[in-house]
Each structure stands twice: as C-alpha cells, then as structure tokens.
Short mmCIF file of C-alpha atoms and ligand atoms in Angstrom, two decimals:
data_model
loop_
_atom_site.label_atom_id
_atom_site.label_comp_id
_atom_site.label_asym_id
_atom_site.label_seq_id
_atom_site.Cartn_x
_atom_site.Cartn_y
_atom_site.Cartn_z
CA UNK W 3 -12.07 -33.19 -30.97
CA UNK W 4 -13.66 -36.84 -30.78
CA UNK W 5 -16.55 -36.97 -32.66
CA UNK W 6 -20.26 -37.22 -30.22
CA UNK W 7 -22.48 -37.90 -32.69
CA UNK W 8 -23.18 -40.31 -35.47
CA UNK W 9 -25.36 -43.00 -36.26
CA UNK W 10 -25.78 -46.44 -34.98
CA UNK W 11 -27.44 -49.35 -37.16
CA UNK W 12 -29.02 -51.92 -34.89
CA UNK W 13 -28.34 -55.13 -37.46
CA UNK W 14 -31.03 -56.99 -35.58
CA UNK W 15 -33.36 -54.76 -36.92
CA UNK W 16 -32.26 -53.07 -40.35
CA UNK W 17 -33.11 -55.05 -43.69
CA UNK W 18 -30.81 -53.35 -45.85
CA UNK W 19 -33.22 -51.39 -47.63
CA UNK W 20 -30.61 -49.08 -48.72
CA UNK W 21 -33.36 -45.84 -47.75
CA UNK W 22 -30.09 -44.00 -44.82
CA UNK W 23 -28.01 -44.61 -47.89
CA UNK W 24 -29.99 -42.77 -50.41
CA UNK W 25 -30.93 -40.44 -48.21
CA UNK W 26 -27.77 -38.86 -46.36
CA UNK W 27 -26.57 -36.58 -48.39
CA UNK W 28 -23.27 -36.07 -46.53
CA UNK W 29 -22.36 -39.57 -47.43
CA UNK W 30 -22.40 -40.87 -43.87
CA UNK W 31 -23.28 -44.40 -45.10
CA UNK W 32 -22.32 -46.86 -47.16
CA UNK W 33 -23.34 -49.86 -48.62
CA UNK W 34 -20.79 -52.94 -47.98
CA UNK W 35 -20.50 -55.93 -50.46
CA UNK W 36 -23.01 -57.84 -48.76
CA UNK W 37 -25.51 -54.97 -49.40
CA UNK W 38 -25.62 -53.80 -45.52
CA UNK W 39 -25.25 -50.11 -44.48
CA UNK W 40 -22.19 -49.06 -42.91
CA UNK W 41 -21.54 -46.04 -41.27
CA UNK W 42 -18.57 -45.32 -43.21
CA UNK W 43 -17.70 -41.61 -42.57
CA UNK W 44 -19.11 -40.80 -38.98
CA UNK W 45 -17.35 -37.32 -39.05
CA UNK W 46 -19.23 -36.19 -41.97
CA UNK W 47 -22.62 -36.70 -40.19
CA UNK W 48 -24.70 -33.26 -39.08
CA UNK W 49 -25.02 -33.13 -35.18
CA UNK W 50 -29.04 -34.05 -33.73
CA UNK W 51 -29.85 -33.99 -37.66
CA UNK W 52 -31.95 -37.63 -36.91
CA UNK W 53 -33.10 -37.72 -40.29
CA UNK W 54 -31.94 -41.13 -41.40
CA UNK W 55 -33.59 -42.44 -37.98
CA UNK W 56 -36.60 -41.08 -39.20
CA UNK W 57 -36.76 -42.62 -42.45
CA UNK W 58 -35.88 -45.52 -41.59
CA UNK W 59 -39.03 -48.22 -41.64
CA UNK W 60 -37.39 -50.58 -39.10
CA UNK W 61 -36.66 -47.82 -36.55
CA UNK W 62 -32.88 -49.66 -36.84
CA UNK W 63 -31.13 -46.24 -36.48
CA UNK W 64 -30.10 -44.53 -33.49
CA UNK W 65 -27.11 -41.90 -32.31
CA UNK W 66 -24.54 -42.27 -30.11
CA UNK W 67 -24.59 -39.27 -28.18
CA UNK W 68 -27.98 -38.85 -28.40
CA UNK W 69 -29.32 -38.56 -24.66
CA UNK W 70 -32.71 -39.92 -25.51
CA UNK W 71 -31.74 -43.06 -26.79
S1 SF4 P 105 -33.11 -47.36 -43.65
FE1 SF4 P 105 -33.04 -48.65 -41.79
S2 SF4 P 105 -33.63 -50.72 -42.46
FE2 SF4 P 105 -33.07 -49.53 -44.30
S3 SF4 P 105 -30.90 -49.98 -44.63
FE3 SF4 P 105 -31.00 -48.11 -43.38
S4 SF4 P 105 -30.87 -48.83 -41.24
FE4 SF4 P 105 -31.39 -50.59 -42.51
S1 SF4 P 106 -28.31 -38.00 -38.97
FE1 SF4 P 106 -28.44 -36.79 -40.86
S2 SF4 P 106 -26.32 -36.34 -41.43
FE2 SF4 P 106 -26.28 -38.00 -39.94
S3 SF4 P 106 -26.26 -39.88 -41.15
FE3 SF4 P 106 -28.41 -39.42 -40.69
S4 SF4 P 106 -29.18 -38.20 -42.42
FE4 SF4 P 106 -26.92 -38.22 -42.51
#
C-alpha cells in the first residue's frame, strides 16, 4: 500500500534548526550534509501524528495527505 501520509518541509521557510529531527522519534528525518532536514524514511512516520508541524517555529512542516493543508 502507497504510503498517504508523511511530512513535507517547505525549504522556503525551514532554517534548519534541527528541532523535527530531535524530535521524531520514529526517525522520520534526517539531517543531510548541508545540515537541512530530510524526510528520509516517510514510511516510518505515524499517520495525522502532526507533531513535528507543531514544533516547528517556522510553521515549515506540513503533510501530504493531510486534507487541511
Ligand atoms: S523544525 Fe522546522 S525550521 Fe526547524 S529544521 Fe525542522 S522544518 Fe526546519
Ligand atoms: S508527524 Fe509525527 S511521526 Fe511523522 S515525522 Fe512528524 S513527529 Fe515524526
């Protein structure tokens, strides 16, 4: 089954803080080697979970899937 739901890092907005990192623990994200946040393992992350959106200070994150975006 294709996966509905996972995060989405607007790069306009995020300023590699590193919080989404720290604070997934299903290790959704990753940093790359320029420091950014990637959303390395999509498939791990838990469905309208929204946590990393909310603790995010640039309001960068969003969900694909999620209908209110
Ligand atoms: S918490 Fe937001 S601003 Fe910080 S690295 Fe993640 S997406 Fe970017
Ligand atoms: S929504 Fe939850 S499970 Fe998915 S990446 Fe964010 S904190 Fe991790």
């Amino acid at each position: 089954m294709a996966k509905t739901w996972y995060p989405i890092i607007d790069r306009d907005k995020c300023m590699s803080c590193g919080t989404c990192v720290d604070f997934c623990a299903h290790g959704v994200y990753e940093l790359d080697g320029d420091g950014q946040p990637v959303v390395k393992a999509p498939e791990n992350c838990v469905e309208f979970c929204r946590g990393c959106a909310k603790i995010c200070p640039e309001e960068a994150i969003s969900y694909y899937g999620d209908s209110e975006r």
